[in-house]
Each structure stands twice: as C-alpha cells, then as structure tokens.
mmCIF file of C-alpha atoms and ligand atoms in Angstrom:
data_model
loop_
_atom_site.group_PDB
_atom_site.id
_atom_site.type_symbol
_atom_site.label_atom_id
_atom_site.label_comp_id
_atom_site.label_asym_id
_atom_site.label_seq_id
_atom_site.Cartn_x
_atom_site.Cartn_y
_atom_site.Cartn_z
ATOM 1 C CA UNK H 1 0.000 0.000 0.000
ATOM 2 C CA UNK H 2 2.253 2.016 1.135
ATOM 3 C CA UNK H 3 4.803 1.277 -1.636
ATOM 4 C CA UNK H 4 1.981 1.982 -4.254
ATOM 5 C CA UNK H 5 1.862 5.291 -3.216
ATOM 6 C CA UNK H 6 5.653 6.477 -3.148
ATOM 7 C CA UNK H 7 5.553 4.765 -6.570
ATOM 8 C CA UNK H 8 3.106 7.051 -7.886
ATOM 9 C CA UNK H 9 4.884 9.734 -6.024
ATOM 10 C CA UNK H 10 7.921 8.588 -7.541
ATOM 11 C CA UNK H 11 6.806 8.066 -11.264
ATOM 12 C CA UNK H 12 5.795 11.762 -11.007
ATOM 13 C CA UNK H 13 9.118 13.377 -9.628
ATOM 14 C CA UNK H 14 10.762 11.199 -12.245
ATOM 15 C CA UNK H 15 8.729 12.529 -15.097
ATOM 16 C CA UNK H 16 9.883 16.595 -13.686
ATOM 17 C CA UNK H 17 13.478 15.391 -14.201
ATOM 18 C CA UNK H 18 13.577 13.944 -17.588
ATOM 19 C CA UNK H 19 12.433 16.798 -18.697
ATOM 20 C CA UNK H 20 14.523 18.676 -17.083
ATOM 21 C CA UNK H 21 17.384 16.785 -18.672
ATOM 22 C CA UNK H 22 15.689 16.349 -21.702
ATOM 23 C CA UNK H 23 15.189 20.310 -22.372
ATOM 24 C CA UNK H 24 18.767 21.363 -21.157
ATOM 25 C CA UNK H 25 20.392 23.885 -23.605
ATOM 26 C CA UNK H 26 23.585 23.474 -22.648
ATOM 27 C CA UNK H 27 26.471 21.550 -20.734
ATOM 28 C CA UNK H 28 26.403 24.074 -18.163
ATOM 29 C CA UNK H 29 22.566 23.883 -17.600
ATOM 30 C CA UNK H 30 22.974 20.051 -18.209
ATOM 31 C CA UNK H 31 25.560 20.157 -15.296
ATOM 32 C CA UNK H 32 23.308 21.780 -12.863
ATOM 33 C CA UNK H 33 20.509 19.437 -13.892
ATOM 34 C CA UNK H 34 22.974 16.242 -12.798
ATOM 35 C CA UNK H 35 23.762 17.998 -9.430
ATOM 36 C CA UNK H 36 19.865 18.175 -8.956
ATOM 37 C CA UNK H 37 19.294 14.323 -9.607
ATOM 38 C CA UNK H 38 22.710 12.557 -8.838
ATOM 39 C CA UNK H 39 24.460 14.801 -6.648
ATOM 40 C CA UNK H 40 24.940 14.001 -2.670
ATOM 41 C CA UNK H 41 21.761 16.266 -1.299
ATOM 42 C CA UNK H 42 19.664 15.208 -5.366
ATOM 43 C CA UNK H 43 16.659 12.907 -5.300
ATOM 44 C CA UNK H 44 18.020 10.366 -5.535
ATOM 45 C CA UNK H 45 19.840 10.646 -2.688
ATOM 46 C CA UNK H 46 16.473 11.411 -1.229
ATOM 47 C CA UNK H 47 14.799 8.730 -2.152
ATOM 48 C CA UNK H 48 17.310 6.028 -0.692
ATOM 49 C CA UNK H 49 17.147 8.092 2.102
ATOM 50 C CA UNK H 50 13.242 7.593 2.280
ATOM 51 C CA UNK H 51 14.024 3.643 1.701
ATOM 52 C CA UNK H 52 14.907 3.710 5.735
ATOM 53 C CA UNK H 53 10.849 4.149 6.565
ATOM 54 C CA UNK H 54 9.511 1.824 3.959
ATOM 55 C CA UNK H 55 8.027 -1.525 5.766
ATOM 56 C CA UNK H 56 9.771 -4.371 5.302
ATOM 57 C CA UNK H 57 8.335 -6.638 3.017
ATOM 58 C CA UNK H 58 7.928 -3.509 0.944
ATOM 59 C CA UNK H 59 11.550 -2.275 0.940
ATOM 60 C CA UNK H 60 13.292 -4.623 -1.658
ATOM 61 C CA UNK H 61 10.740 -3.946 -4.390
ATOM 62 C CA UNK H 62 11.216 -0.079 -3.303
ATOM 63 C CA UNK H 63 15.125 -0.384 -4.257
ATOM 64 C CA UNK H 64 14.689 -2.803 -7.341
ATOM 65 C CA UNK H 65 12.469 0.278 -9.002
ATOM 66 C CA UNK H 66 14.956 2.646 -7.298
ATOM 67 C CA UNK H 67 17.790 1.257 -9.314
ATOM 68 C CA UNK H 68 16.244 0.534 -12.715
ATOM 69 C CA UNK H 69 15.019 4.422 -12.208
ATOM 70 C CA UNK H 70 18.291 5.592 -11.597
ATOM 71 C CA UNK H 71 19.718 3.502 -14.842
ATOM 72 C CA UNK H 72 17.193 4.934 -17.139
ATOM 73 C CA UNK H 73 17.859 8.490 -15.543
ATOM 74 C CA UNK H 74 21.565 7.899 -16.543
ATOM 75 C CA UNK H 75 21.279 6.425 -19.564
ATOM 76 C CA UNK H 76 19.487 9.442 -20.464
ATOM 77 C CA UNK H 77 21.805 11.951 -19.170
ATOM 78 C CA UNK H 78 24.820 10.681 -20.733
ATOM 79 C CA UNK H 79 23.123 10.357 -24.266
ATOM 80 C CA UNK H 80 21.984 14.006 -23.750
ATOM 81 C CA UNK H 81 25.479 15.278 -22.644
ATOM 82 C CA UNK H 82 27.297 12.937 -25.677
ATOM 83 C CA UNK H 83 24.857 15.225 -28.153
ATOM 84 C CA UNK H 84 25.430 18.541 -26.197
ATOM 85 C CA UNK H 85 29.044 18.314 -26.549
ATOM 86 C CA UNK H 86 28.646 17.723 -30.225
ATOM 87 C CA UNK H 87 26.529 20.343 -30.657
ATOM 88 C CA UNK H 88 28.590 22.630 -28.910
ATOM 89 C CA UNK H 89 32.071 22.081 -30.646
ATOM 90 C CA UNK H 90 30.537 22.115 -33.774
ATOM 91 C CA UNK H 91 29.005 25.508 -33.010
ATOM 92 C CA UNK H 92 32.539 26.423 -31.880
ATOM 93 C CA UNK H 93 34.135 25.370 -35.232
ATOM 94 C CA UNK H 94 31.499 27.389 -36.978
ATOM 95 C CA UNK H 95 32.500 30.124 -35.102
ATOM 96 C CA UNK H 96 35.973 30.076 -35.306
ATOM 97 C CA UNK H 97 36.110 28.450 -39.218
ATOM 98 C CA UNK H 98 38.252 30.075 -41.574
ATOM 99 C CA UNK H 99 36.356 30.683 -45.202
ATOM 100 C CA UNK H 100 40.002 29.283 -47.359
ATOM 101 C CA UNK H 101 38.284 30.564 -50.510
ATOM 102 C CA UNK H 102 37.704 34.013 -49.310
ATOM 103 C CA UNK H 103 40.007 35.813 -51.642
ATOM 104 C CA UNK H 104 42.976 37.884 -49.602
ATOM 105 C CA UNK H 105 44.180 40.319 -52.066
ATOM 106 C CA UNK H 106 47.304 40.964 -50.268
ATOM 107 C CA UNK H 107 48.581 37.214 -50.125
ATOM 108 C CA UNK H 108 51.907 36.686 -51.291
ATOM 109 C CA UNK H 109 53.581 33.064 -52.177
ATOM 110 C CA UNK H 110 56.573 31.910 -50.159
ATOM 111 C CA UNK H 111 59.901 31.411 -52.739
ATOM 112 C CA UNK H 112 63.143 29.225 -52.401
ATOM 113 C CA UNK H 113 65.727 31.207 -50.311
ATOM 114 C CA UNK H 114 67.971 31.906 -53.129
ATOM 115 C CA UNK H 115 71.012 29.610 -51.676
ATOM 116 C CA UNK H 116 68.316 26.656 -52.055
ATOM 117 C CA UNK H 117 67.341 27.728 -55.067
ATOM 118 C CA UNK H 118 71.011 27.587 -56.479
ATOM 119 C CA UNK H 119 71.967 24.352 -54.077
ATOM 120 C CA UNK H 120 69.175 22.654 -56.061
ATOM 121 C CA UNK H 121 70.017 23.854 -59.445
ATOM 122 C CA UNK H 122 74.071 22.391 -58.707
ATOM 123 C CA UNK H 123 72.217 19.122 -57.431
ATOM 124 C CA UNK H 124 69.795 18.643 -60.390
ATOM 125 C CA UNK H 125 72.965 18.815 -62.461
ATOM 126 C CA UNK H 126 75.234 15.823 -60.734
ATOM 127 C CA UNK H 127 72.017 13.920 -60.327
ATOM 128 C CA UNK H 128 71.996 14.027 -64.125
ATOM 129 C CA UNK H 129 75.207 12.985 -64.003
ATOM 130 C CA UNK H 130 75.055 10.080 -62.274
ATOM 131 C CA UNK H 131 76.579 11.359 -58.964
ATOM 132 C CA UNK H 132 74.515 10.174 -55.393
ATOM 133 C CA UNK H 133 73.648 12.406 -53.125
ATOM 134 C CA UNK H 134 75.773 11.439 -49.719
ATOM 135 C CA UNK H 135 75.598 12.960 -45.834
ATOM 136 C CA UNK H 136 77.971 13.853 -42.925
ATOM 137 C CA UNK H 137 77.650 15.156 -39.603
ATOM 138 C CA UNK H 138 78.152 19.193 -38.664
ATOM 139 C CA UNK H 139 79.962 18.121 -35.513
ATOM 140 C CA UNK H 140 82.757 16.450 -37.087
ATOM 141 C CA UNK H 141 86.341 14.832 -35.439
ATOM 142 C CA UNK H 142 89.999 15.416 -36.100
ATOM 143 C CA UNK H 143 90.621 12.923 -37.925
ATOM 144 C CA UNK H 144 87.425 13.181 -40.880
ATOM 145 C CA UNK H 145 88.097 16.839 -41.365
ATOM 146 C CA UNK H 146 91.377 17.134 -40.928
ATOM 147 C CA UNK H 147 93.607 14.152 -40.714
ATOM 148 C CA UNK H 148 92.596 11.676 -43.328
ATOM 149 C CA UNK H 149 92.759 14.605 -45.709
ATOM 150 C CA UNK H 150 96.608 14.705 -45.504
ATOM 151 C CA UNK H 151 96.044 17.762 -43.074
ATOM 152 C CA UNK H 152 98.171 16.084 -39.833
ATOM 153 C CA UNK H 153 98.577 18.400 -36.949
ATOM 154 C CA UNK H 154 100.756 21.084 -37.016
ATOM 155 C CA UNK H 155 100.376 21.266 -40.868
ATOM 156 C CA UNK H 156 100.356 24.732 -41.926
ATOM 157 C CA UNK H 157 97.443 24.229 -44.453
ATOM 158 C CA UNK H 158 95.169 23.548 -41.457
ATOM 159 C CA UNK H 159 95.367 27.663 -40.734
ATOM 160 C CA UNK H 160 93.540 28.167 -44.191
ATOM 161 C CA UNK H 161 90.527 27.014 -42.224
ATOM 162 C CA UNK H 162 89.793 29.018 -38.863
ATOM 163 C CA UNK H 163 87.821 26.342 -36.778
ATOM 164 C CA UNK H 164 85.257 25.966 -34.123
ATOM 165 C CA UNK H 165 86.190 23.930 -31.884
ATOM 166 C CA UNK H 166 84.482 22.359 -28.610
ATOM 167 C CA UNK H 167 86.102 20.914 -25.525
ATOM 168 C CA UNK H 168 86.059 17.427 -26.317
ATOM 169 C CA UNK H 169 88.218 17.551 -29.626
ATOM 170 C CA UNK H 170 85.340 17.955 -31.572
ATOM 171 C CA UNK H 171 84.718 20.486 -34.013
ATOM 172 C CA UNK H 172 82.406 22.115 -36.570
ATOM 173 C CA UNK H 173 83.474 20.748 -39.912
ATOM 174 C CA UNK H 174 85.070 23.623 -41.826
ATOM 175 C CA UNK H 175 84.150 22.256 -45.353
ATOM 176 C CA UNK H 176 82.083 19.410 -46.557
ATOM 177 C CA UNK H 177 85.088 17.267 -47.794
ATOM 178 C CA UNK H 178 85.001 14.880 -44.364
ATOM 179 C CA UNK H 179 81.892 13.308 -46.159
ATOM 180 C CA UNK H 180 85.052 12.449 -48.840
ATOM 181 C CA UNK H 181 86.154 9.973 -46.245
ATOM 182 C CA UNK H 182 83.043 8.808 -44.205
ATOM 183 C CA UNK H 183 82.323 7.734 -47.659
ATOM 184 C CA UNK H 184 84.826 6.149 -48.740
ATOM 185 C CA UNK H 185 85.120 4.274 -45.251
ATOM 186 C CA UNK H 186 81.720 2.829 -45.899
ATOM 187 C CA UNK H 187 81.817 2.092 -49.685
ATOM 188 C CA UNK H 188 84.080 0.658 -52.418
ATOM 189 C CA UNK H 189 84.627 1.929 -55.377
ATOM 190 C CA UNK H 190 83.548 2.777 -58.077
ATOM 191 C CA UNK H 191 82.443 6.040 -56.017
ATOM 192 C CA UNK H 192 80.365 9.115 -57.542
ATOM 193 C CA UNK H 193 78.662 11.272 -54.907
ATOM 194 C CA UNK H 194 78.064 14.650 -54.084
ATOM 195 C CA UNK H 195 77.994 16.318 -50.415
ATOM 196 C CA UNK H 196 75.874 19.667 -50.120
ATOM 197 C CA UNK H 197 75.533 20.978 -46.381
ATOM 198 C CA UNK H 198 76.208 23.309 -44.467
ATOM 199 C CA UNK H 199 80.095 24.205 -42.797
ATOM 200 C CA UNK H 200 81.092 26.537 -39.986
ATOM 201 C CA UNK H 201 84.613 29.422 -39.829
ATOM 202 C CA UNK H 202 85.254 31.609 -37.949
ATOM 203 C CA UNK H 203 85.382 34.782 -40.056
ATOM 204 C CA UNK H 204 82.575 37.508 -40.066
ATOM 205 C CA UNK H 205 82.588 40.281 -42.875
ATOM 206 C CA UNK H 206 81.141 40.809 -45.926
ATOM 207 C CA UNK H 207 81.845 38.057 -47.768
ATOM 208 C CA UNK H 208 82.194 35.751 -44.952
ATOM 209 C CA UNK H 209 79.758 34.246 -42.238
ATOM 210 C CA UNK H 210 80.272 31.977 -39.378
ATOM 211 C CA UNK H 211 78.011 29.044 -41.217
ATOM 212 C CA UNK H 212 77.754 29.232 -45.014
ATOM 213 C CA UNK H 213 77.186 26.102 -47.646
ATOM 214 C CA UNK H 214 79.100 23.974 -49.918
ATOM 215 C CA UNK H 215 79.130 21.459 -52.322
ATOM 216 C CA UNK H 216 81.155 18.628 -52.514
ATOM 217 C CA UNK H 217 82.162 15.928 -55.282
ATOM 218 C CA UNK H 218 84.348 13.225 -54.898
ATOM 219 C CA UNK H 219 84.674 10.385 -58.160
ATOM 220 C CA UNK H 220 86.755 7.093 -57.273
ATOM 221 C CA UNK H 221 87.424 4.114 -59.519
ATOM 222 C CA UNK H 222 89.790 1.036 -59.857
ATOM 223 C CA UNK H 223 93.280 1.169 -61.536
ATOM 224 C CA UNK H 224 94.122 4.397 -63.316
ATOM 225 C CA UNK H 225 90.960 5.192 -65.344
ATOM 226 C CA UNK H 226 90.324 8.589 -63.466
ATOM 227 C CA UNK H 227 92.323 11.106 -64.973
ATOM 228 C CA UNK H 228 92.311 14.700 -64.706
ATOM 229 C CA UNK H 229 90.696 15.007 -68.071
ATOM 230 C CA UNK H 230 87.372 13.888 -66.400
ATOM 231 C CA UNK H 231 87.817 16.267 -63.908
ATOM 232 C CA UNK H 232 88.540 18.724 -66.311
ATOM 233 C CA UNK H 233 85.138 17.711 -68.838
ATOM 234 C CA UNK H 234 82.998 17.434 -65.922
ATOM 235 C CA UNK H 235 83.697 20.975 -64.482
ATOM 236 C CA UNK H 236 83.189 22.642 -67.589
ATOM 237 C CA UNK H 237 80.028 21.392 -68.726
ATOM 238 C CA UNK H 238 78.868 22.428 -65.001
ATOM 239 C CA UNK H 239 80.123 25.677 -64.811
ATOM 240 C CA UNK H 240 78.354 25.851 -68.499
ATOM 241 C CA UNK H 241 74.912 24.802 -67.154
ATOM 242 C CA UNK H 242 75.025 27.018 -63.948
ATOM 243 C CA UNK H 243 76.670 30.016 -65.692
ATOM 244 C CA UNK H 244 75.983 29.962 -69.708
ATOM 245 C CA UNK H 245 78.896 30.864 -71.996
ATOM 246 C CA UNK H 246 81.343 31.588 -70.262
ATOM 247 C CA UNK H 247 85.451 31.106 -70.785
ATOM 248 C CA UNK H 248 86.240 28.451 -68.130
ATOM 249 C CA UNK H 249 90.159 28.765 -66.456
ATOM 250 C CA UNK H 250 92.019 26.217 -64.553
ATOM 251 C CA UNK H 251 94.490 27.741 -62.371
ATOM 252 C CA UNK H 252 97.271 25.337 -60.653
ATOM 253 C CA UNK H 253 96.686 25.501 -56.950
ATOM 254 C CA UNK H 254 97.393 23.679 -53.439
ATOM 255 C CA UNK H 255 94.881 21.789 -50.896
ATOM 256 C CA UNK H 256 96.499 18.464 -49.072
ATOM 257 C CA UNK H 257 94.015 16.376 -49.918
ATOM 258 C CA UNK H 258 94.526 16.913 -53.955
ATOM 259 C CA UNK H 259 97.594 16.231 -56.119
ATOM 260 C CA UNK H 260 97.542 18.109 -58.615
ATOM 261 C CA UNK H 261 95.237 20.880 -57.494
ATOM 262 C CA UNK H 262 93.516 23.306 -59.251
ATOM 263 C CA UNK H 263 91.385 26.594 -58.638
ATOM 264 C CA UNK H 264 88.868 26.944 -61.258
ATOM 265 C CA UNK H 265 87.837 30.788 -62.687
ATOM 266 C CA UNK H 266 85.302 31.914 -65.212
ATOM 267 C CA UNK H 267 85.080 34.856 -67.331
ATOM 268 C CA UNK H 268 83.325 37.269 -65.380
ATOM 269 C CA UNK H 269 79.766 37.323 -66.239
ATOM 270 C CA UNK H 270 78.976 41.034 -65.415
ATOM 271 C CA UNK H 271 81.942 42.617 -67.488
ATOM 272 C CA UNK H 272 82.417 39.431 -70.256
ATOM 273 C CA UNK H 273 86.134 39.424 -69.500
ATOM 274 C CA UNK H 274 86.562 43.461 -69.725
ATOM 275 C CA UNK H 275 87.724 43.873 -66.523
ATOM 276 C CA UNK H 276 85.073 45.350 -63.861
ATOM 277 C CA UNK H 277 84.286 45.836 -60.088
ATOM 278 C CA UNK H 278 83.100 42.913 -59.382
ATOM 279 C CA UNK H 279 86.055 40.818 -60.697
ATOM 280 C CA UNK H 280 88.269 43.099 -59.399
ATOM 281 C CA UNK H 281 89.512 44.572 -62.665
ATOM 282 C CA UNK H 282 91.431 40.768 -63.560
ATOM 283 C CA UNK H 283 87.941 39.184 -65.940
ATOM 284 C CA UNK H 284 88.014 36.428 -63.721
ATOM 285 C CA UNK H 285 85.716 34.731 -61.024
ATOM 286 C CA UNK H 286 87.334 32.340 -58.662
ATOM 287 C CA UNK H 287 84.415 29.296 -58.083
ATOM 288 C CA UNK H 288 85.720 26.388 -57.641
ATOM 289 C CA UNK H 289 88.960 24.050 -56.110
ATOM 290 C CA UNK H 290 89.451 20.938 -57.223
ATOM 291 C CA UNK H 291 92.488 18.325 -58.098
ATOM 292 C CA UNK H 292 93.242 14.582 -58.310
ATOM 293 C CA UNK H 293 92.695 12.385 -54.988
ATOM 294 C CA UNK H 294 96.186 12.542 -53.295
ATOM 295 C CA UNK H 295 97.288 9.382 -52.180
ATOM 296 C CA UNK H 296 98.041 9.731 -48.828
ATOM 297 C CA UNK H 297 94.219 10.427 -48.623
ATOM 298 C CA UNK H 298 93.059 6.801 -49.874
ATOM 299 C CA UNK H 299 96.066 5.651 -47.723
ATOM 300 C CA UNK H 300 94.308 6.989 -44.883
ATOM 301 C CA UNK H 301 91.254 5.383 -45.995
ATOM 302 C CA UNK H 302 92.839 1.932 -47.011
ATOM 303 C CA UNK H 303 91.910 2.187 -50.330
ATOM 304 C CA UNK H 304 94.995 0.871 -53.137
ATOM 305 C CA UNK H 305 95.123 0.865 -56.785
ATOM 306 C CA UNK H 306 92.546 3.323 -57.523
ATOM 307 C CA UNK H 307 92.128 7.001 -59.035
ATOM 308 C CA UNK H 308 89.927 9.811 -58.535
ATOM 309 C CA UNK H 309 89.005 13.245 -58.426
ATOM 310 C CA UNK H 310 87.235 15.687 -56.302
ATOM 311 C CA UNK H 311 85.949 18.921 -56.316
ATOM 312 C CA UNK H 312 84.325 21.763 -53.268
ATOM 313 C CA UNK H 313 82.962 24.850 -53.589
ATOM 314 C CA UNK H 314 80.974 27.522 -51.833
ATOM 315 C CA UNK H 315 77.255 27.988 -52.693
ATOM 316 C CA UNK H 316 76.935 31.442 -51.170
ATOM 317 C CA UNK H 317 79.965 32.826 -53.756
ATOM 318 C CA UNK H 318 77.715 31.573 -56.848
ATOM 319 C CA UNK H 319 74.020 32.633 -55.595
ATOM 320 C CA UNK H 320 75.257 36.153 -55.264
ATOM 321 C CA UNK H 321 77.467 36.064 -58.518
ATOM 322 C CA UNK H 322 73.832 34.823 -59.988
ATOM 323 C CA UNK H 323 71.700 37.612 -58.486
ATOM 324 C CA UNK H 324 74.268 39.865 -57.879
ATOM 325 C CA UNK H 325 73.867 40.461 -54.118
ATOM 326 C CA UNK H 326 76.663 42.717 -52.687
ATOM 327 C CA UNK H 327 76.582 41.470 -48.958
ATOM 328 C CA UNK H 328 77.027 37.802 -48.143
ATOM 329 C CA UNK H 329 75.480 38.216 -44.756
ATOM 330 C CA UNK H 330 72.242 39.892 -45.670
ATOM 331 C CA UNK H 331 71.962 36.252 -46.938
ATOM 332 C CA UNK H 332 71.078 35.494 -43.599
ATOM 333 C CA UNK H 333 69.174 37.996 -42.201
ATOM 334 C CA UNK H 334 65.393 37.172 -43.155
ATOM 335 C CA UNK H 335 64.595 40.255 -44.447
ATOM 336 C CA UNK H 336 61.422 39.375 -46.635
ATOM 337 C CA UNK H 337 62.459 42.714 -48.864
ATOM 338 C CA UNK H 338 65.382 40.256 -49.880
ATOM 339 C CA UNK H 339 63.443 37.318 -50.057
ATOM 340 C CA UNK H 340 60.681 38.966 -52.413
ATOM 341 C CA UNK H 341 62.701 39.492 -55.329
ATOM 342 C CA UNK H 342 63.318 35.630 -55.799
ATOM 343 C CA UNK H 343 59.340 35.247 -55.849
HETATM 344 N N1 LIG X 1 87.594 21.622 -49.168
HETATM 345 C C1 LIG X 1 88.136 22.699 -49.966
HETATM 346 C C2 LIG X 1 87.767 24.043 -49.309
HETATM 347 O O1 LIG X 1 86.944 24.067 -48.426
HETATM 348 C C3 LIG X 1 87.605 22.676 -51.363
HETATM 349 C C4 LIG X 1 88.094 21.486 -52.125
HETATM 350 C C5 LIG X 1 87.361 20.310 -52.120
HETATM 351 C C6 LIG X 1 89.259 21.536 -52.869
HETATM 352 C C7 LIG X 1 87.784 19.204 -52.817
HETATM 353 C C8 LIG X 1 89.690 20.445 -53.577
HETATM 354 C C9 LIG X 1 88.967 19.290 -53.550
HETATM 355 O O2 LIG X 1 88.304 25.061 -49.647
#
C-alpha cells in the first residue's frame, strides 16, 4: 500500500526530471541538472534516504524500481550530454572556421631562399650525371676533417681554415670534404657522390659568415681510369649549365688532400672578361677548387690501386654572382624585402 503510493509519487518526480534533462540547452545547464538528480543532497539521494521508513516486506521492491530508475535516468543523461558536446564544438568550429576561398588580395607566395634555389640547381645537375647524393655530420672529429685529408697536426694548411672547436676535440666541420672519407670508409669503389651541407669558420665580414654552404664531389674508380681530363670535362660542362657561356680557367693551386690541385675561374659574367668591379679589374671569377685524390688520402682510408678526383665549392659565392647580391650576410638575415625578389 504504502509502496503503491511512493511509486506514484515517484513516477511523477521522475517525469519533472527527464524533462529537465531532456530540455537542457547546454552543458552548463545540463551540469546543474545532474547535481539536482545525482548529486549528494539530489533525489536520488532522497529517495534512498526515504528507503529507511519503507516496511519491510515492501523495501526490496522499493530499491529494485529505485535502481532501474536511476539507470534509465543515466542512460538518459549521458546520451543528452554525448549530443550537447557535439553540438557545442561544432558551433565552436562554426564560429571560429576560416572561409580558405575568401580571396585575400594581399597574399603573397613563399619562394626558395635563393642559396636553395642555387643548391638545387648544382644538385639537379650531378644527379643528371650520375653522382649520389651522400651525408655527414656538422659536428665532425679530427681525424674526418682534418687528418685523413693529408692535413696532420701542425700542418700549416690547417690555418687556411679558422675552426670551431668544442672541448672534447670535436669540431664544426670547416668544409664538406670529411663526407670524402666517411664515404669512402663505408663504400668501395667505383664512387660518384656529391655532399651539399652546411660548414662553420670563424670569419665575419662581408663576404664571410660563421656558417655558409658547400658542395662537394668526390669520383673514385679502380686502376688508373680517373684522370684529370674527367675532372677537367665534368667541371666545364657544369660551370656551363650554372653560368651559360662563359670562358672556363684552370688555375694550378694547393689543398692536401689533392695532387695536382687546381682553382677553377670563369670569365666574369657582369663585365664578359673586360675587366670590372666585381672581378676586381682581372675578368676572372674564382668558383671552384678541385684536383686529383692525393694518395696519402686513400692511404688513410685503405683504399689501393685506384684514381679519382674531387671537387668543393661555396654555394653562397655563386648565388650572389647569380643575383648579384653585394653582402654575403644579408643572406642570412630574413629580411622578406630580400626574399621577395626571388618570388
Ligand atoms: N675543401 C676545400 C675548401 O673548403 C675545397 C676542395 C674540395 C678543394 C675538394 C679540392 C677538392 O676550400
């Protein structure tokens, strides 16, 4: 009898709160509404509460409806708080959703940084070649940048580069031709790669910065079929493709690690030759060292009875020869009134 009634009773107060849940607007109302039903002082709450004055033989039906109330009462809530959140991110992204075909009148396209630009132009043209494209680190050791190359300490030639160097022996590699020798200690020939990356000196002015790029090719065969005819064919015809027509000069030069070496010039392409500014009155643009693999260098790497040549040079030199850029360093800077006129 007395459970018949609180049934009824119960039914009804039931019937208040779905609604309630049901008509919530949003999480925060919906959050209030669960405080109301499930918190610690809610009705439900209440209603066990209540179970403490129900007879007896009454009280375990009382709880059985309790509970399968108090399911359907959840079930409900979290299917109505799944959809609110829903509802309410997606009226967030509405809110905050960009229109990407709106057209911007003053958007401008990104370009290649023109030392990229030229990097990729040199690579394109040993790919074509038949050259691979090799690695190294930036954080180098003694013996990759310097040693192997026929540079041992105390050599003079090692003040042509003015290193970095960290506590440990370490250093930052001062050109890329330790990727010469990490190569050649993990292949055998035939070799044909190129190195492009980044190298570190310690100079600062306006032709030189702390950290500036270069390119390096090394070519390594059996026996004595590398002469310095290739070298000489192969440098031409590249200087020809990055430069045009241009009058291509081999000068004799000196680097440990090559024997014979060679500096390589072109005509100047501002004056054709005449004599100018920019090539400092001689017609000539220094580009380019190169020379024949000297042997203490495939000692040093256990290679014997093989022949090669190799070649470095600085990107930096050649982007602003190509675009005619006065100041190496504004290279560096960021300055998007530089960067525009590559667009
Ligand atoms: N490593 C030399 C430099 O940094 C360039 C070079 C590379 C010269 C390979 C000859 C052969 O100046």
């Amino acid at each position: 009898m007395y459970y018949t009634i609180i049934k009824k009773l119960l039914g009804e107060i039931l019937q208040e709160y779905i609604e309630k849940i049901e008509s919530a607007k949003t999480l925060k109302a919906l959050e209030e509404v669960r405080i109301e039903i499930f918190g610690k002082k809610g009705i439900l709450a209440e209603q066990f509460v209540k179970m403490k004055t129900i007879p007896n033989e009454e009280k375990k039906e009382f709880a059985k409806n309790l509970n399968i109330q108090k399911a359907k009462l959840t079930a409900l809530f979290d299917s109505k708080k799944t959809a609110l959140i829903k509802a309410e991110s997606i009226a967030l992204m509405k809110e905050h959703a960009i229109d990407v075909t709106l057209f911007n009148g003053d958007s401008t396209s990104g370009s290649l940084h023109p030392i990229n630009e030229t990097m990729n132009k040199m690579i394109d043209y040993f790919v074509s070649m038949n050259f691979s494209l090799e690695e190294g680190p930036l954080v180098e050791d003694d013996f990759h940048n310097f040693e192997a190359l026929n540079l041992p300490d105390f050599h003079p030639a090692r003040d042509m580069q003015d290193t970095f160097f960290f506590n440990d022996k370490k250093l930052l590699r001062t050109h890329t031709s330790p990727v010469q020798i990490r190569t050649m200690l993990s292949q055998k020939p035939p070799i044909r790669m190129i190195c492009p990356g980044t190298v570190f000196r310690r100079d600062f002015d306006i032709t030189h910065t702390p950290m500036f790029h270069q390119i390096e090719g090394l070519v390594v065969e059996e026996g004595d079929s590398v002469s310095f005819s290739h070298l000489k064919y192969i440098l031409e015809d590249f200087l020809k493709y990055m430069f045009g027509e241009v009058s291509v000069r081999f000068r004799p030069s000196f680097f440990p690690f090559t024997e014979p070496s060679t500096e390589v010039d072109i005509s100047c392409i501002f004056c054709k030759g005449e004599g100018c500014r920019v090539c400092s009155h001689t017609g000539w643009l220094e580009i380019l060292g190169a020379g024949m693999v000297d042997v203490n260098v495939f000692k040093a790497v256990g290679y014997k009875n093989v022949s090669g040549y190799a070649f470095g040079m600085g990107i930096e030199r050649i982007a602003m020869l190509m675009h005619q850029i006065p100041d190496l360093r504004s290279m560096f800077e960021g300055d998007v009134r530089l960067l525009e006129q590559f667009r």
